[in-house]
C-alpha positions as a LaTeX table, in Angstrom:
\begin{tabular}{lrrr}
\hline
Residue & $x$ (\AA) & $y$ (\AA) & $z$ (\AA) \\
\hline
Unk1 & 8.18 & $-126.24$ & $-32.27$ \\
Unk2 & 4.57 & $-127.49$ & $-32.17$ \\
Unk3 & 1.75 & $-125.05$ & $-31.63$ \\
Unk4 & 0.24 & $-125.64$ & $-28.22$ \\
Unk5 & $-2.64$ & $-123.81$ & $-26.56$ \\
Unk6 & $-5.11$ & $-124.25$ & $-23.72$ \\
Unk7 & $-8.75$ & $-124.83$ & $-24.58$ \\
Unk8 & $-11.62$ & $-123.19$ & $-22.70$ \\
Unk9 & $-14.08$ & $-126.01$ & $-22.08$ \\
Unk10 & $-16.48$ & $-123.88$ & $-20.02$ \\
Unk11 & $-16.12$ & $-126.41$ & $-17.24$ \\
Unk12 & $-16.98$ & $-125.65$ & $-13.64$ \\
Unk13 & $-14.01$ & $-127.74$ & $-12.52$ \\
Unk14 & $-10.92$ & $-125.54$ & $-12.25$ \\
Unk15 & $-8.86$ & $-128.69$ & $-11.56$ \\
Unk16 & $-8.93$ & $-129.79$ & $-15.20$ \\
Unk17 & $-6.15$ & $-128.78$ & $-17.57$ \\
Unk18 & $-7.07$ & $-128.90$ & $-21.26$ \\
Unk19 & $-4.34$ & $-128.78$ & $-23.90$ \\
Unk20 & $-4.44$ & $-129.23$ & $-27.67$ \\
Unk21 & $-1.33$ & $-130.38$ & $-29.50$ \\
Unk22 & $-0.99$ & $-129.59$ & $-33.19$ \\
Unk23 & 1.09 & $-132.17$ & $-35.06$ \\
Unk24 & 4.30 & $-130.94$ & $-36.62$ \\
Unk25 & 6.29 & $-133.81$ & $-38.13$ \\
Unk26 & 9.42 & $-131.65$ & $-38.45$ \\
Unk27 & 9.66 & $-131.27$ & $-34.67$ \\
Unk28 & 11.98 & $-133.86$ & $-33.11$ \\
Unk29 & 12.12 & $-134.32$ & $-29.36$ \\
Unk30 & 15.65 & $-134.80$ & $-28.02$ \\
Unk31 & 14.78 & $-136.19$ & $-24.62$ \\
Unk32 & 14.58 & $-139.86$ & $-23.82$ \\
Unk33 & 11.84 & $-141.99$ & $-22.30$ \\
Unk34 & 14.31 & $-142.77$ & $-19.51$ \\
Unk35 & 13.96 & $-139.14$ & $-18.36$ \\
Unk36 & 10.46 & $-139.97$ & $-17.11$ \\
Unk37 & 11.77 & $-142.47$ & $-14.51$ \\
Unk38 & 9.61 & $-145.27$ & $-15.92$ \\
Unk39 & 10.14 & $-148.83$ & $-14.74$ \\
Unk40 & 12.95 & $-150.69$ & $-16.51$ \\
Unk41 & 10.38 & $-153.22$ & $-17.77$ \\
Unk42 & 8.45 & $-150.45$ & $-19.54$ \\
Unk43 & 11.64 & $-148.96$ & $-20.98$ \\
Unk44 & 12.66 & $-152.38$ & $-22.31$ \\
Unk45 & 9.30 & $-152.81$ & $-24.07$ \\
Unk46 & 9.41 & $-149.27$ & $-25.46$ \\
Unk47 & 12.91 & $-149.88$ & $-26.81$ \\
Unk48 & 11.89 & $-153.18$ & $-28.41$ \\
Unk49 & 8.97 & $-151.41$ & $-30.11$ \\
Unk50 & 11.46 & $-149.00$ & $-31.69$ \\
Unk51 & 10.46 & $-145.83$ & $-29.84$ \\
Unk52 & 13.52 & $-143.61$ & $-29.46$ \\
Unk53 & 12.20 & $-140.22$ & $-28.35$ \\
Unk54 & 8.86 & $-139.14$ & $-26.89$ \\
Unk55 & 6.54 & $-137.11$ & $-29.10$ \\
Unk56 & 5.44 & $-133.62$ & $-27.97$ \\
Unk57 & 2.21 & $-134.91$ & $-26.43$ \\
Unk58 & 4.09 & $-137.70$ & $-24.64$ \\
Unk59 & 6.65 & $-135.20$ & $-23.31$ \\
Unk60 & 3.87 & $-133.18$ & $-21.65$ \\
Unk61 & 1.32 & $-135.84$ & $-20.68$ \\
Unk62 & 3.57 & $-138.56$ & $-19.20$ \\
Unk63 & 5.13 & $-136.38$ & $-16.47$ \\
Unk64 & 1.78 & $-134.69$ & $-15.78$ \\
Unk65 & 0.07 & $-138.03$ & $-15.09$ \\
Unk66 & 3.03 & $-139.35$ & $-13.09$ \\
Unk67 & 3.52 & $-136.33$ & $-10.84$ \\
Unk68 & 0.28 & $-134.36$ & $-10.73$ \\
Unk69 & $-3.06$ & $-135.02$ & $-9.07$ \\
Unk70 & $-4.74$ & $-132.67$ & $-11.55$ \\
Unk71 & $-7.04$ & $-134.04$ & $-14.26$ \\
Unk72 & $-5.94$ & $-133.61$ & $-17.86$ \\
Unk73 & $-7.70$ & $-133.44$ & $-21.21$ \\
Unk74 & $-5.30$ & $-133.57$ & $-24.16$ \\
Unk75 & $-6.09$ & $-133.76$ & $-27.85$ \\
Unk76 & $-3.79$ & $-134.36$ & $-30.78$ \\
Unk77 & $-3.99$ & $-135.69$ & $-34.30$ \\
Unk78 & $-4.01$ & $-139.39$ & $-35.12$ \\
Unk79 & $-0.56$ & $-140.97$ & $-34.94$ \\
Unk80 & 0.95 & $-138.56$ & $-32.41$ \\
Unk81 & 1.35 & $-141.13$ & $-29.62$ \\
Unk82 & $-1.67$ & $-140.50$ & $-27.40$ \\
Unk83 & $-2.00$ & $-144.18$ & $-26.41$ \\
Unk84 & 1.56 & $-144.23$ & $-25.06$ \\
Unk85 & 1.16 & $-140.74$ & $-23.58$ \\
Unk86 & $-1.64$ & $-141.94$ & $-21.33$ \\
Unk87 & $-0.91$ & $-145.69$ & $-21.23$ \\
Unk88 & 2.72 & $-145.66$ & $-20.11$ \\
Unk89 & 2.13 & $-143.62$ & $-16.94$ \\
Unk90 & $-1.00$ & $-145.64$ & $-16.16$ \\
Unk91 & 1.04 & $-148.84$ & $-16.37$ \\
Unk92 & 3.82 & $-147.22$ & $-14.30$ \\
Unk93 & 1.35 & $-146.34$ & $-11.55$ \\
Unk94 & $-0.35$ & $-149.76$ & $-11.50$ \\
Unk95 & 0.87 & $-151.75$ & $-8.51$ \\
Unk96 & $-1.43$ & $-154.75$ & $-8.55$ \\
Unk97 & $-3.18$ & $-157.12$ & $-10.91$ \\
Unk98 & $-6.58$ & $-155.73$ & $-9.82$ \\
Unk99 & $-8.43$ & $-153.34$ & $-12.11$ \\
Unk100 & $-7.35$ & $-149.75$ & $-11.45$ \\
Unk101 & $-8.07$ & $-148.06$ & $-14.76$ \\
Unk102 & $-11.06$ & $-148.01$ & $-17.09$ \\
Unk103 & $-10.49$ & $-146.92$ & $-20.68$ \\
Unk104 & $-13.56$ & $-146.08$ & $-22.73$ \\
Unk105 & $-13.29$ & $-146.23$ & $-26.51$ \\
Unk106 & $-15.82$ & $-145.07$ & $-29.10$ \\
Unk107 & $-15.18$ & $-148.00$ & $-31.45$ \\
Unk108 & $-14.24$ & $-151.66$ & $-31.19$ \\
Unk109 & $-11.29$ & $-151.11$ & $-33.54$ \\
Unk110 & $-9.83$ & $-148.34$ & $-31.39$ \\
Unk111 & $-10.37$ & $-150.44$ & $-28.28$ \\
Unk112 & $-8.50$ & $-153.37$ & $-29.83$ \\
Unk113 & $-5.69$ & $-151.03$ & $-30.90$ \\
Unk114 & $-5.33$ & $-149.56$ & $-27.40$ \\
Unk115 & $-5.52$ & $-153.00$ & $-25.74$ \\
Unk116 & $-2.83$ & $-154.33$ & $-28.10$ \\
Unk117 & $-0.55$ & $-151.36$ & $-27.38$ \\
Unk118 & $-1.02$ & $-151.65$ & $-23.61$ \\
Unk119 & $-0.30$ & $-155.38$ & $-23.82$ \\
Unk120 & 2.91 & $-154.66$ & $-25.75$ \\
Unk121 & 4.01 & $-151.96$ & $-23.28$ \\
Unk122 & 3.29 & $-154.14$ & $-20.24$ \\
Unk123 & 4.69 & $-157.47$ & $-21.42$ \\
Unk124 & 7.61 & $-157.38$ & $-18.97$ \\
Unk125 & 5.67 & $-156.05$ & $-15.97$ \\
Unk126 & 5.44 & $-158.75$ & $-13.33$ \\
Unk127 & 2.64 & $-156.98$ & $-11.45$ \\
Unk128 & 0.31 & $-157.26$ & $-14.46$ \\
Unk129 & $-0.16$ & $-160.94$ & $-15.18$ \\
Unk130 & $-0.55$ & $-161.98$ & $-18.84$ \\
Unk131 & $-3.85$ & $-163.69$ & $-18.04$ \\
Unk132 & $-5.16$ & $-160.42$ & $-16.55$ \\
Unk133 & $-4.10$ & $-158.45$ & $-19.64$ \\
Unk134 & $-6.20$ & $-160.75$ & $-21.83$ \\
Unk135 & $-9.21$ & $-160.51$ & $-19.51$ \\
Unk136 & $-8.79$ & $-156.74$ & $-19.45$ \\
Unk137 & $-8.80$ & $-156.64$ & $-23.25$ \\
Unk138 & $-11.90$ & $-158.83$ & $-23.47$ \\
Unk139 & $-13.77$ & $-156.68$ & $-20.96$ \\
Unk140 & $-12.88$ & $-153.54$ & $-22.87$ \\
Unk141 & $-13.84$ & $-154.86$ & $-26.27$ \\
Unk142 & $-16.85$ & $-156.92$ & $-25.34$ \\
Unk143 & $-16.07$ & $-159.23$ & $-28.26$ \\
Unk144 & $-13.94$ & $-162.24$ & $-28.93$ \\
Unk145 & $-10.36$ & $-161.42$ & $-29.88$ \\
Unk146 & $-10.20$ & $-164.46$ & $-32.15$ \\
Unk147 & $-11.94$ & $-162.61$ & $-34.99$ \\
\hline
\end{tabular}
């Protein structure tokens, strides 16, 4: 089982939960993405991308974002599924093609990676038009995607 512990951030906001997930490649989750009650369109995209079981961070973060009003800070090693952990519930909760979420990235490369993943996850969502996904990606990156 992965080592998990809360982090004291010395914040004055008691409404923030902070959790750190240590990666343990031997740990296999047995639950399914369908247990999160995600839209069928998201589940179809997840399946096509080859995701079978949520990672530990996804198992904790997805339901928290879907069912809690409490802020969350979660950290985990590279490759543990953080983009899906935060992106899937954000896409689930989006009910319009208007901007509802702002994602800040420290580098252009990470921004392009996140935008690509969100585009892949949302490709069957009718409420997020393909033209809006491209505009969203361009706004986030601030650069041409034709490079």
